[in-house]
mmCIF file of C-alpha atoms in Angstrom:
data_model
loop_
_atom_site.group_PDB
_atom_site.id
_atom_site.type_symbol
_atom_site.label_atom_id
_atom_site.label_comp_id
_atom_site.label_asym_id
_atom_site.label_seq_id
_atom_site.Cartn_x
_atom_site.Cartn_y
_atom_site.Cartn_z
ATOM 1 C CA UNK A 12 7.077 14.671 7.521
ATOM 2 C CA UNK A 13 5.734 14.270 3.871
ATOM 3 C CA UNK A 14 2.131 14.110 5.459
ATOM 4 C CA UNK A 15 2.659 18.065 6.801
ATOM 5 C CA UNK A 16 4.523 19.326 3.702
ATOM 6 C CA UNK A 17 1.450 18.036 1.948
ATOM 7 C CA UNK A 18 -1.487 20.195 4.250
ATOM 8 C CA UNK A 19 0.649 22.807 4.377
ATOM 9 C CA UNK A 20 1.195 23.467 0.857
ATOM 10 C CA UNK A 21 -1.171 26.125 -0.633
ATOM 11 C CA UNK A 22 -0.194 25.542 -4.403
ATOM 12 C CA UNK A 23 -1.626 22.621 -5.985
ATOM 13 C CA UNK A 24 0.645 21.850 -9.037
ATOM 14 C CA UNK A 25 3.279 21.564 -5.904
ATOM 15 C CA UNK A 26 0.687 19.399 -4.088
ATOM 16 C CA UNK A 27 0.631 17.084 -6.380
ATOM 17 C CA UNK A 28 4.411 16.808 -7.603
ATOM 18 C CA UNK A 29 5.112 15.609 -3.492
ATOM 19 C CA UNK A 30 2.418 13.794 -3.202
ATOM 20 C CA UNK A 31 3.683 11.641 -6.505
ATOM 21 C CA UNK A 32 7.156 11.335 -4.530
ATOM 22 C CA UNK A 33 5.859 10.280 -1.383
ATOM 23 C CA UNK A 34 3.781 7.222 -3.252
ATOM 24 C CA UNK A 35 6.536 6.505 -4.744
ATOM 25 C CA UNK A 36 8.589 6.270 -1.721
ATOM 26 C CA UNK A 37 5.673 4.327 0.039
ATOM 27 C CA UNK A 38 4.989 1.427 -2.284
ATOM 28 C CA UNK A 39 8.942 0.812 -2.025
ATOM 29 C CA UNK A 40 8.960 0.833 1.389
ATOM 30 C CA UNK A 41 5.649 -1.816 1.655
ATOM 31 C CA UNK A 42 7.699 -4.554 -0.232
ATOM 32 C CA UNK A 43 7.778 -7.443 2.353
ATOM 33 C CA UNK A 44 7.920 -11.399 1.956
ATOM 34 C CA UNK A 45 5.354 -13.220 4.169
ATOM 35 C CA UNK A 46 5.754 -17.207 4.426
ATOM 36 C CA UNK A 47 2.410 -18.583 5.414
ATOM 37 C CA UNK A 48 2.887 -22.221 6.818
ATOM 38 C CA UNK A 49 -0.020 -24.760 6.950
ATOM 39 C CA UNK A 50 -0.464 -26.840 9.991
ATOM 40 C CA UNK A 51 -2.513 -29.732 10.691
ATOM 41 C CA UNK A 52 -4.362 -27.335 13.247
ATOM 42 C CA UNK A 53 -4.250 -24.211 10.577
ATOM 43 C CA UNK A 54 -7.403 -23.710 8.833
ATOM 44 C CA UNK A 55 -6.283 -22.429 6.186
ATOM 45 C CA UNK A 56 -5.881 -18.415 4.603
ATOM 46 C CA UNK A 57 -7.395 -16.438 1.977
ATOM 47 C CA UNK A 58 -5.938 -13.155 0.014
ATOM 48 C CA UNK A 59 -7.718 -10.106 -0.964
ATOM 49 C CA UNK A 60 -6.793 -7.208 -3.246
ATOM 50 C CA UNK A 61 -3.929 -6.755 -4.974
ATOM 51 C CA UNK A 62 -2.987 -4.834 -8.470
ATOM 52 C CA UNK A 63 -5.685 -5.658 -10.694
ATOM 53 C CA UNK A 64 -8.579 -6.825 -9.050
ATOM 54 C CA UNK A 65 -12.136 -6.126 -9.223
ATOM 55 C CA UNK A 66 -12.506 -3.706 -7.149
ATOM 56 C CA UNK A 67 -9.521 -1.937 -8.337
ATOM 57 C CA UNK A 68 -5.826 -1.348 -7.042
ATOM 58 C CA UNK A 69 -6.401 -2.454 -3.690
ATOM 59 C CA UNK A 70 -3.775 -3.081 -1.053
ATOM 60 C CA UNK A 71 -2.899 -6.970 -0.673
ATOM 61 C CA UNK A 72 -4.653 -8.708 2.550
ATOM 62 C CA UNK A 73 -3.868 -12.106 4.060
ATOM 63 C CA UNK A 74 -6.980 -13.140 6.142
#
C-alpha cells in the first residue's frame, strides 16, 4: 500500500515525508533472530553487509 501512495504522489516534499515513514516502518519490521548451528557435516557460514561496512549500509547476509 505504501509502495502506490509513493508513485502516485505528484508532490515531492510529500514524497519524501512517506517514504521516511515507510523506512521506518520497514527496518522495524526486518528485526529477526537467526541461530546458526554448526554440525560436524556443516561447512561452515560467512556474513556480509551490515551497518557500517565498506561498501556502505548494506542489508545483513548469511551465506
Amino acid at each position: 500500500e505504501a509502495t502506490t501512495d509513493l508513485n502516485s504522489s505528484t508532490d515531492s516534499s510529500g514524497s519524501a515525508s512517506v517514504a521516511s515513514d515507510v523506512s521506518i516502518e520497514s527496518a522495524e519490521a526486518t528485526v529477526c533472530t537467526v541461530t546458526l548451528e554448526k554440525t560436524s557435516a556443516g561447512l561452515g557460514f560467512s556474513l556480509e553487509g551490515g551497518k557500517g561496512s565498506l561498501h556502505g549500509d548494506k542489508p545483513l547476509t548469511v551465506k
